């Protein structure tokens, strides 16, 4: 279920979307979950540098926004998997052009500059 953290405070749709994906790790979490559902430890390994506290916090926020689904399995030891909801998949689809822009306008020129003879 989606929960607005700042009801009525958004100026436009981009402002609202940035509230959902804001932060260093959220888009990387979405990218990792786009590949496949992951357990918490798997996500931590996929995102070197993220702390457990920040990852847990971001996952809770993404779940509250209806972007990530948390599935608890009744097993011993307990198992929890995170996956994208249909809303999360549509958010990743919306972020794909932004990723393409970054590859074309930031990563490619940086690689070209590094490969250029000095």
Tab-separated table of N, CA, C and O in Angstrom:
chain	number	residue	atom	x	y	z
A	1	UNK	N	0.844	-1.179	0.000
A	1	UNK	CA	0.000	0.000	0.000
A	1	UNK	C	0.886	1.238	0.000
A	1	UNK	O	1.835	1.342	0.760
A	2	UNK	N	0.582	2.186	-0.844
A	2	UNK	CA	1.384	3.403	-0.949
A	2	UNK	C	1.052	4.361	0.186
A	2	UNK	O	-0.097	4.515	0.569
A	3	UNK	N	2.093	4.967	0.691
A	3	UNK	CA	1.930	5.937	1.765
A	3	UNK	C	2.640	7.209	1.340
A	3	UNK	O	3.832	7.199	1.080
A	4	UNK	N	1.902	8.312	1.242
A	4	UNK	CA	2.522	9.593	0.904
A	4	UNK	C	3.202	10.138	2.145
A	4	UNK	O	2.589	10.250	3.193
A	5	UNK	N	4.478	10.450	2.009
A	5	UNK	CA	5.212	10.960	3.163
A	5	UNK	C	5.026	12.456	3.332
A	5	UNK	O	5.256	12.981	4.375
A	6	UNK	N	4.662	13.147	2.255
A	6	UNK	CA	4.476	14.599	2.329
A	6	UNK	C	3.174	14.969	1.622
A	6	UNK	O	3.186	15.614	0.586
A	7	UNK	N	2.048	14.561	2.143
A	7	UNK	CA	0.799	14.832	1.436
A	7	UNK	C	0.591	16.314	1.169
A	7	UNK	O	0.760	17.141	2.059
A	8	UNK	N	0.271	16.637	-0.063
A	8	UNK	CA	-0.016	18.013	-0.437
A	8	UNK	C	1.200	18.890	-0.627
A	8	UNK	O	1.078	20.043	-1.010
A	9	UNK	N	2.393	18.361	-0.382
A	9	UNK	CA	3.591	19.193	-0.458
A	9	UNK	C	4.286	19.104	-1.810
A	9	UNK	O	5.256	19.804	-2.036
A	10	UNK	N	3.807	18.253	-2.711
A	10	UNK	CA	4.470	18.084	-4.004
A	10	UNK	C	4.127	19.222	-4.948
A	10	UNK	O	2.994	19.675	-5.012
A	11	UNK	N	5.122	19.664	-5.697
A	11	UNK	CA	4.937	20.729	-6.664
A	11	UNK	C	4.527	20.151	-8.007
A	11	UNK	O	3.735	20.736	-8.731
A	12	UNK	N	5.087	18.971	-8.356
A	12	UNK	CA	4.790	18.336	-9.632
A	12	UNK	C	5.051	16.838	-9.509
A	12	UNK	O	5.503	16.357	-8.473
A	13	UNK	N	4.804	16.105	-10.590
A	13	UNK	CA	5.006	14.664	-10.596
A	13	UNK	C	6.455	14.275	-10.378
A	13	UNK	O	6.747	13.260	-9.731
A	14	UNK	N	7.376	15.054	-10.908
A	14	UNK	CA	8.791	14.737	-10.721
A	14	UNK	C	9.159	14.852	-9.245
A	14	UNK	O	9.888	14.020	-8.709
A	15	UNK	N	8.649	15.855	-8.573
A	15	UNK	CA	8.886	16.030	-7.144
A	15	UNK	C	8.393	14.804	-6.371
A	15	UNK	O	9.091	14.285	-5.503
A	16	UNK	N	7.202	14.332	-6.719
A	16	UNK	CA	6.637	13.158	-6.043
A	16	UNK	C	7.486	11.919	-6.336
A	16	UNK	O	7.781	11.134	-5.428
A	17	UNK	N	7.898	11.736	-7.579
A	17	UNK	CA	8.716	10.572	-7.945
A	17	UNK	C	10.075	10.623	-7.258
A	17	UNK	O	10.580	9.597	-6.781
A	18	UNK	N	10.664	11.798	-7.177
A	18	UNK	CA	11.967	11.933	-6.526
A	18	UNK	C	11.872	11.617	-5.033
A	18	UNK	O	12.834	11.139	-4.442
A	19	UNK	N	10.726	11.860	-4.438
A	19	UNK	CA	10.536	11.505	-3.035
A	19	UNK	C	10.607	9.993	-2.863
A	19	UNK	O	11.122	9.497	-1.870
A	20	UNK	N	10.112	9.253	-3.856
A	20	UNK	CA	10.131	7.792	-3.795
A	20	UNK	C	11.528	7.245	-4.056
A	20	UNK	O	11.981	6.328	-3.381
A	21	UNK	N	12.249	7.808	-5.023
A	21	UNK	CA	13.559	7.242	-5.412
A	21	UNK	C	14.737	8.014	-4.852
A	21	UNK	O	15.887	7.666	-5.123
A	22	UNK	N	14.481	9.060	-4.082
A	22	UNK	CA	15.560	9.879	-3.549
A	22	UNK	C	16.468	9.091	-2.625
A	22	UNK	O	16.033	8.190	-1.912
A	23	UNK	N	17.728	9.416	-2.658
A	23	UNK	CA	18.718	8.718	-1.852
A	23	UNK	C	19.698	7.993	-2.742
A	23	UNK	O	19.401	7.660	-3.882
A	24	UNK	N	20.861	7.760	-2.212
A	24	UNK	CA	21.947	7.167	-2.996
A	24	UNK	C	21.644	5.740	-3.447
A	24	UNK	O	22.048	5.320	-4.523
A	25	UNK	N	20.898	4.974	-2.644
A	25	UNK	CA	20.795	3.541	-2.877
A	25	UNK	C	19.485	3.075	-3.477
A	25	UNK	O	19.414	1.955	-3.991
A	26	UNK	N	18.434	3.865	-3.439
A	26	UNK	CA	17.120	3.359	-3.840
A	26	UNK	C	17.061	2.929	-5.303
A	26	UNK	O	16.522	1.866	-5.611
A	27	UNK	N	17.608	3.715	-6.207
A	27	UNK	CA	17.554	3.302	-7.615
A	27	UNK	C	18.408	2.065	-7.843
A	27	UNK	O	18.089	1.227	-8.696
A	28	UNK	N	19.493	1.914	-7.080
A	28	UNK	CA	20.323	0.717	-7.220
A	28	UNK	C	19.608	-0.512	-6.661
A	28	UNK	O	19.754	-1.613	-7.191
A	29	UNK	N	18.819	-0.331	-5.617
A	29	UNK	CA	17.991	-1.422	-5.102
A	29	UNK	C	16.981	-1.830	-6.165
A	29	UNK	O	16.792	-3.018	-6.443
A	30	UNK	N	16.332	-0.847	-6.778
A	30	UNK	CA	15.356	-1.138	-7.831
A	30	UNK	C	16.010	-1.882	-8.987
A	30	UNK	O	15.444	-2.825	-9.540
A	31	UNK	N	17.213	-1.439	-9.364
A	31	UNK	CA	17.933	-2.096	-10.455
A	31	UNK	C	18.244	-3.545	-10.105
A	31	UNK	O	18.048	-4.459	-10.905
A	32	UNK	N	18.723	-3.792	-8.886
A	32	UNK	CA	19.063	-5.153	-8.461
A	32	UNK	C	17.821	-6.039	-8.440
A	32	UNK	O	17.868	-7.197	-8.871
A	33	UNK	N	16.708	-5.519	-7.960
A	33	UNK	CA	15.482	-6.312	-7.890
A	33	UNK	C	14.843	-6.499	-9.256
A	33	UNK	O	14.005	-7.390	-9.423
A	34	UNK	N	15.218	-5.678	-10.220
A	34	UNK	CA	14.709	-5.843	-11.582
A	34	UNK	C	15.232	-7.153	-12.173
A	34	UNK	O	14.545	-7.800	-12.956
A	35	UNK	N	16.451	-7.534	-11.777
A	35	UNK	CA	17.047	-8.768	-12.282
A	35	UNK	C	16.322	-9.996	-11.741
A	35	UNK	O	16.046	-10.927	-12.476
A	36	UNK	N	16.045	-10.000	-10.425
A	36	UNK	CA	15.411	-11.145	-9.774
A	36	UNK	C	15.082	-10.782	-8.335
A	36	UNK	O	15.676	-9.867	-7.782
A	37	UNK	N	14.162	-11.522	-7.697
A	37	UNK	CA	13.928	-11.321	-6.270
A	37	UNK	C	15.196	-11.659	-5.493
A	37	UNK	O	15.968	-12.539	-5.894
A	38	UNK	N	15.430	-10.953	-4.409
A	38	UNK	CA	16.653	-11.151	-3.620
A	38	UNK	C	16.340	-11.191	-2.141
A	38	UNK	O	15.412	-10.531	-1.668
A	39	UNK	N	17.168	-11.916	-1.423
A	39	UNK	CA	17.149	-11.862	0.027
A	39	UNK	C	17.991	-10.663	0.459
A	39	UNK	O	18.753	-10.103	-0.328
A	40	UNK	N	17.859	-10.285	1.726
A	40	UNK	CA	18.544	-9.107	2.241
A	40	UNK	C	20.056	-9.213	2.024
A	40	UNK	O	20.693	-8.278	1.536
A	41	UNK	N	20.643	-10.350	2.378
A	41	UNK	CA	22.089	-10.533	2.234
A	41	UNK	C	22.542	-10.458	0.784
A	41	UNK	O	23.622	-9.939	0.487
A	42	UNK	N	21.720	-10.975	-0.117
A	42	UNK	CA	22.050	-10.895	-1.544
A	42	UNK	C	22.072	-9.449	-2.007
A	42	UNK	O	22.972	-9.040	-2.760
A	43	UNK	N	21.095	-8.674	-1.558
A	43	UNK	CA	21.068	-7.250	-1.914
A	43	UNK	C	22.300	-6.538	-1.375
A	43	UNK	O	22.894	-5.704	-2.057
A	44	UNK	N	22.680	-6.862	-0.159
A	44	UNK	CA	23.882	-6.236	0.421
A	44	UNK	C	25.118	-6.526	-0.401
A	44	UNK	O	25.961	-5.668	-0.598
A	45	UNK	N	25.241	-7.756	-0.891
A	45	UNK	CA	26.392	-8.111	-1.728
A	45	UNK	C	26.324	-7.425	-3.089
A	45	UNK	O	27.349	-7.094	-3.672
A	46	UNK	N	25.120	-7.220	-3.607
A	46	UNK	CA	24.945	-6.547	-4.900
A	46	UNK	C	25.303	-5.067	-4.826
A	46	UNK	O	25.612	-4.455	-5.838
A	47	UNK	N	25.225	-4.490	-3.627
A	47	UNK	CA	25.419	-3.054	-3.443
A	47	UNK	C	26.570	-2.799	-2.469
A	47	UNK	O	26.351	-2.425	-1.316
A	48	UNK	N	27.807	-2.992	-2.917
A	48	UNK	CA	28.932	-2.784	-2.001
A	48	UNK	C	28.939	-1.349	-1.472
A	48	UNK	O	28.752	-0.399	-2.220
A	49	UNK	N	29.113	-1.232	-0.181
A	49	UNK	CA	29.167	0.091	0.439
A	49	UNK	C	27.911	0.464	1.199
A	49	UNK	O	27.948	1.348	2.047
A	50	UNK	N	26.787	-0.187	0.913
A	50	UNK	CA	25.555	0.134	1.638
A	50	UNK	C	25.621	-0.524	3.013
A	50	UNK	O	26.090	-1.650	3.154
A	51	UNK	N	25.182	0.186	4.030
A	51	UNK	CA	25.152	-0.385	5.369
A	51	UNK	C	23.836	-1.138	5.568
A	51	UNK	O	22.847	-0.877	4.876
A	52	UNK	N	23.834	-2.048	6.535
A	52	UNK	CA	22.607	-2.790	6.829
A	52	UNK	C	21.486	-1.845	7.234
A	52	UNK	O	20.334	-2.020	6.831
A	53	UNK	N	21.822	-0.845	8.037
A	53	UNK	CA	20.817	0.106	8.527
A	53	UNK	C	20.167	0.866	7.370
A	53	UNK	O	18.942	0.989	7.304
A	54	UNK	N	20.979	1.366	6.456
A	54	UNK	CA	20.449	2.138	5.328
A	54	UNK	C	19.652	1.235	4.397
A	54	UNK	O	18.565	1.609	3.934
A	55	UNK	N	20.159	0.034	4.106
A	55	UNK	CA	19.439	-0.888	3.227
A	55	UNK	C	18.083	-1.248	3.824
A	55	UNK	O	17.058	-1.196	3.137
A	56	UNK	N	18.058	-1.564	5.116
A	56	UNK	CA	16.788	-1.903	5.769
A	56	UNK	C	15.821	-0.722	5.730
A	56	UNK	O	14.628	-0.886	5.439
A	57	UNK	N	16.325	0.462	5.982
A	57	UNK	CA	15.485	1.661	5.960
A	57	UNK	C	14.915	1.916	4.567
A	57	UNK	O	13.719	2.181	4.408
A	58	UNK	N	15.770	1.835	3.547
A	58	UNK	CA	15.312	2.071	2.172
A	58	UNK	C	14.303	1.010	1.739
A	58	UNK	O	13.314	1.331	1.072
A	59	UNK	N	14.540	-0.235	2.108
A	59	UNK	CA	13.587	-1.289	1.748
A	59	UNK	C	12.234	-1.044	2.409
A	59	UNK	O	11.190	-1.217	1.777
A	60	UNK	N	12.238	-0.609	3.672
A	60	UNK	CA	10.971	-0.298	4.350
A	60	UNK	C	10.243	0.839	3.645
A	60	UNK	O	9.027	0.799	3.448
A	61	UNK	N	10.987	1.891	3.258
A	61	UNK	CA	10.365	3.026	2.570
A	61	UNK	C	9.819	2.613	1.210
A	61	UNK	O	8.701	3.006	0.836
A	62	UNK	N	10.584	1.825	0.461
A	62	UNK	CA	10.116	1.372	-0.854
A	62	UNK	C	8.900	0.460	-0.715
A	62	UNK	O	7.987	0.501	-1.543
A	63	UNK	N	8.876	-0.335	0.341
A	63	UNK	CA	7.706	-1.180	0.599
A	63	UNK	C	6.493	-0.313	0.952
A	63	UNK	O	5.384	-0.539	0.454
A	64	UNK	N	6.694	0.705	1.780
A	64	UNK	CA	5.597	1.602	2.159
A	64	UNK	C	5.053	2.361	0.953
A	64	UNK	O	3.860	2.665	0.893
A	65	UNK	N	5.915	2.635	-0.026
A	65	UNK	CA	5.490	3.336	-1.238
A	65	UNK	C	4.884	2.395	-2.275
A	65	UNK	O	4.496	2.821	-3.359
A	66	UNK	N	4.822	1.100	-1.959
A	66	UNK	CA	4.195	0.144	-2.867
A	66	UNK	C	5.069	-0.250	-4.039
A	66	UNK	O	4.573	-0.763	-5.035
A	67	UNK	N	6.377	-0.059	-3.919
A	67	UNK	CA	7.305	-0.331	-5.015
A	67	UNK	C	7.983	-1.688	-4.832
A	67	UNK	O	8.300	-2.364	-5.799
A	68	UNK	N	8.197	-2.079	-3.594
A	68	UNK	CA	8.870	-3.339	-3.271
A	68	UNK	C	7.925	-4.195	-2.433
A	68	UNK	O	7.208	-3.688	-1.562
A	69	UNK	N	7.945	-5.493	-2.714
A	69	UNK	CA	7.156	-6.459	-1.948
A	69	UNK	C	8.097	-7.276	-1.070
A	69	UNK	O	9.136	-7.741	-1.533
A	70	UNK	N	7.728	-7.425	0.199
A	70	UNK	CA	8.501	-8.232	1.151
A	70	UNK	C	7.719	-9.500	1.415
A	70	UNK	O	6.592	-9.457	1.919
A	71	UNK	N	8.311	-10.633	1.068
A	71	UNK	CA	7.650	-11.931	1.253
A	71	UNK	C	8.363	-12.703	2.356
A	71	UNK	O	9.558	-12.975	2.250
A	72	UNK	N	7.621	-13.032	3.411
A	72	UNK	CA	8.163	-13.829	4.509
A	72	UNK	C	7.725	-15.271	4.320
A	72	UNK	O	6.546	-15.541	4.151
A	73	UNK	N	8.692	-16.191	4.358
A	73	UNK	CA	8.402	-17.609	4.215
A	73	UNK	C	8.440	-18.259	5.589
A	73	UNK	O	9.333	-17.993	6.391
A	74	UNK	N	7.469	-19.118	5.857
A	74	UNK	CA	7.373	-19.802	7.150
A	74	UNK	C	8.291	-21.023	7.123
A	74	UNK	O	7.847	-22.142	6.894
A	75	UNK	N	9.580	-20.765	7.304
A	75	UNK	CA	10.593	-21.811	7.267
A	75	UNK	C	11.534	-21.643	8.451
A	75	UNK	O	11.557	-20.609	9.092
A	76	UNK	N	12.314	-22.682	8.689
A	76	UNK	CA	13.363	-22.596	9.697
A	76	UNK	C	14.667	-22.909	8.983
A	76	UNK	O	14.807	-23.982	8.415
A	77	UNK	N	15.625	-22.002	8.956
A	77	UNK	CA	15.569	-20.637	9.480
A	77	UNK	C	14.638	-19.769	8.639
A	77	UNK	O	14.369	-20.079	7.479
A	78	UNK	N	14.156	-18.655	9.216
A	78	UNK	CA	13.238	-17.773	8.486
A	78	UNK	C	13.894	-17.232	7.214
A	78	UNK	O	15.094	-16.996	7.179
A	79	UNK	N	13.073	-17.068	6.195
A	79	UNK	CA	13.568	-16.537	4.920
A	79	UNK	C	12.650	-15.406	4.484
A	79	UNK	O	11.432	-15.523	4.545
A	80	UNK	N	13.268	-14.308	4.043
A	80	UNK	CA	12.529	-13.146	3.539
A	80	UNK	C	13.111	-12.801	2.180
A	80	UNK	O	14.323	-12.744	2.012
A	81	UNK	N	12.239	-12.600	1.203
A	81	UNK	CA	12.664	-12.196	-0.139
A	81	UNK	C	11.999	-10.886	-0.507
A	81	UNK	O	10.846	-10.643	-0.161
A	82	UNK	N	12.749	-10.068	-1.226
A	82	UNK	CA	12.236	-8.794	-1.723
A	82	UNK	C	12.120	-8.884	-3.229
A	82	UNK	O	12.989	-9.438	-3.901
A	83	UNK	N	11.035	-8.321	-3.761
A	83	UNK	CA	10.822	-8.297	-5.207
A	83	UNK	C	10.103	-7.001	-5.563
A	83	UNK	O	9.605	-6.292	-4.685
A	84	UNK	N	10.062	-6.712	-6.850
A	84	UNK	CA	9.351	-5.522	-7.308
A	84	UNK	C	7.867	-5.814	-7.444
A	84	UNK	O	7.477	-6.893	-7.893
A	85	UNK	N	7.064	-4.859	-7.085
A	85	UNK	CA	5.627	-4.926	-7.343
A	85	UNK	C	5.410	-4.440	-8.779
A	85	UNK	O	6.343	-3.923	-9.407
A	86	UNK	N	4.213	-4.567	-9.313
A	86	UNK	CA	3.957	-3.993	-10.642
A	86	UNK	C	4.273	-2.484	-10.678
A	86	UNK	O	4.786	-1.977	-11.681
A	87	UNK	N	4.018	-1.790	-9.573
A	87	UNK	CA	4.360	-0.371	-9.502
A	87	UNK	C	5.876	-0.182	-9.582
A	87	UNK	O	6.371	0.745	-10.222
A	88	UNK	N	6.634	-1.073	-8.947
A	88	UNK	CA	8.086	-1.017	-9.008
A	88	UNK	C	8.613	-1.287	-10.405
A	88	UNK	O	9.562	-0.642	-10.859
A	89	UNK	N	7.996	-2.241	-11.100
A	89	UNK	CA	8.391	-2.528	-12.483
A	89	UNK	C	8.134	-1.305	-13.353
A	89	UNK	O	8.976	-0.913	-14.166
A	90	UNK	N	6.982	-0.657	-13.165
A	90	UNK	CA	6.678	0.529	-13.979
A	90	UNK	C	7.628	1.678	-13.632
A	90	UNK	O	8.000	2.460	-14.508
A	91	UNK	N	8.055	1.766	-12.377
A	91	UNK	CA	9.030	2.788	-11.997
A	91	UNK	C	10.366	2.514	-12.672
A	91	UNK	O	11.008	3.430	-13.196
A	92	UNK	N	10.806	1.251	-12.701
A	92	UNK	CA	12.039	0.905	-13.405
A	92	UNK	C	11.921	1.230	-14.892
A	92	UNK	O	12.873	1.703	-15.507
A	93	UNK	N	10.751	0.971	-15.477
A	93	UNK	CA	10.536	1.306	-16.892
A	93	UNK	C	10.674	2.815	-17.112
A	93	UNK	O	11.226	3.258	-18.113
A	94	UNK	N	10.174	3.591	-16.160
A	94	UNK	CA	10.284	5.050	-16.272
A	94	UNK	C	11.728	5.517	-16.090
A	94	UNK	O	12.137	6.531	-16.678
A	95	UNK	N	12.517	4.792	-15.301
A	95	UNK	CA	13.910	5.169	-15.067
A	95	UNK	C	14.845	4.727	-16.197
A	95	UNK	O	15.968	5.235	-16.293
A	96	UNK	N	14.411	3.800	-17.041
A	96	UNK	CA	15.267	3.283	-18.119
A	96	UNK	C	15.794	4.396	-19.035
A	96	UNK	O	16.993	4.407	-19.338
A	97	UNK	N	14.969	5.351	-19.490
A	97	UNK	CA	15.520	6.428	-20.323
A	97	UNK	C	16.552	7.277	-19.578
A	97	UNK	O	17.516	7.744	-20.181
A	98	UNK	N	16.388	7.455	-18.286
A	98	UNK	CA	17.370	8.190	-17.498
A	98	UNK	C	18.692	7.429	-17.465
A	98	UNK	O	19.767	8.027	-17.594
A	99	UNK	N	18.631	6.117	-17.330
A	99	UNK	CA	19.828	5.289	-17.363
A	99	UNK	C	20.527	5.366	-18.712
A	99	UNK	O	21.759	5.447	-18.789
A	100	UNK	N	19.741	5.359	-19.795
A	100	UNK	CA	20.318	5.477	-21.139
A	100	UNK	C	20.995	6.831	-21.303
A	100	UNK	O	22.088	6.924	-21.880
A	101	UNK	N	20.385	7.887	-20.787
A	101	UNK	CA	20.995	9.218	-20.866
A	101	UNK	C	22.328	9.226	-20.121
A	101	UNK	O	23.320	9.764	-20.617
A	102	UNK	N	22.373	8.622	-18.946
A	102	UNK	CA	23.606	8.566	-18.168
A	102	UNK	C	24.704	7.801	-18.893
A	102	UNK	O	25.870	8.220	-18.896
A	103	UNK	N	24.341	6.678	-19.524
A	103	UNK	CA	25.337	5.916	-20.297
A	103	UNK	C	25.875	6.738	-21.458
A	103	UNK	O	27.078	6.761	-21.710
A	104	UNK	N	24.978	7.431	-22.174
A	104	UNK	CA	25.370	8.178	-23.370
A	104	UNK	C	26.117	9.471	-23.063
A	104	UNK	O	27.039	9.839	-23.775
A	105	UNK	N	25.697	10.166	-22.017
A	105	UNK	CA	26.215	11.515	-21.780
A	105	UNK	C	27.194	11.638	-20.618
A	105	UNK	O	27.845	12.683	-20.489
A	106	UNK	N	27.304	10.614	-19.787
A	106	UNK	CA	28.232	10.680	-18.667
A	106	UNK	C	29.277	9.567	-18.765
A	106	UNK	O	30.470	9.840	-18.774
A	107	UNK	N	28.818	8.319	-18.855
A	107	UNK	CA	29.762	7.201	-18.874
A	107	UNK	C	30.574	7.138	-20.165
A	107	UNK	O	31.790	6.964	-20.119
A	108	UNK	N	29.913	7.254	-21.319
A	108	UNK	CA	30.623	7.145	-22.598
A	108	UNK	C	31.693	8.228	-22.750
A	108	UNK	O	32.839	7.909	-23.090
A	109	UNK	N	31.403	9.512	-22.505
A	109	UNK	CA	32.458	10.524	-22.614
A	109	UNK	C	33.609	10.289	-21.628
A	109	UNK	O	34.767	10.529	-21.956
A	110	UNK	N	33.294	9.778	-20.436
A	110	UNK	CA	34.344	9.506	-19.455
A	110	UNK	C	35.247	8.377	-19.955
A	110	UNK	O	36.475	8.446	-19.825
A	111	UNK	N	34.649	7.348	-20.556
A	111	UNK	CA	35.450	6.242	-21.105
A	111	UNK	C	36.296	6.719	-22.278
A	111	UNK	O	37.450	6.320	-22.422
A	112	UNK	N	35.713	7.547	-23.130
A	112	UNK	CA	36.450	8.076	-24.281
A	112	UNK	C	37.626	8.919	-23.821
A	112	UNK	O	38.726	8.837	-24.388
A	113	UNK	N	37.430	9.727	-22.802
A	113	UNK	CA	38.497	10.573	-22.288
A	113	UNK	C	39.614	9.711	-21.677
A	113	UNK	O	40.796	10.006	-21.842
A	114	UNK	N	39.227	8.635	-20.990
A	114	UNK	CA	40.228	7.763	-20.385
A	114	UNK	C	41.006	6.984	-21.430
A	114	UNK	O	42.186	6.684	-21.246
A	115	UNK	N	40.377	6.675	-22.567
A	115	UNK	CA	41.032	5.899	-23.613
A	115	UNK	C	41.840	6.750	-24.569
A	115	UNK	O	42.649	6.222	-25.338
A	116	UNK	N	41.654	8.060	-24.558
A	116	UNK	CA	42.348	8.943	-25.489
A	116	UNK	C	43.854	8.974	-25.189
A	116	UNK	O	44.261	8.971	-24.029
A	117	UNK	N	44.679	8.968	-26.256
A	117	UNK	CA	46.123	9.028	-26.030
A	117	UNK	C	46.517	10.362	-25.412
A	117	UNK	O	45.934	11.405	-25.685
A	118	UNK	N	47.545	10.310	-24.601
A	118	UNK	CA	47.973	11.520	-23.911
A	118	UNK	C	49.239	12.032	-24.493
A	118	UNK	O	50.083	11.542	-25.002
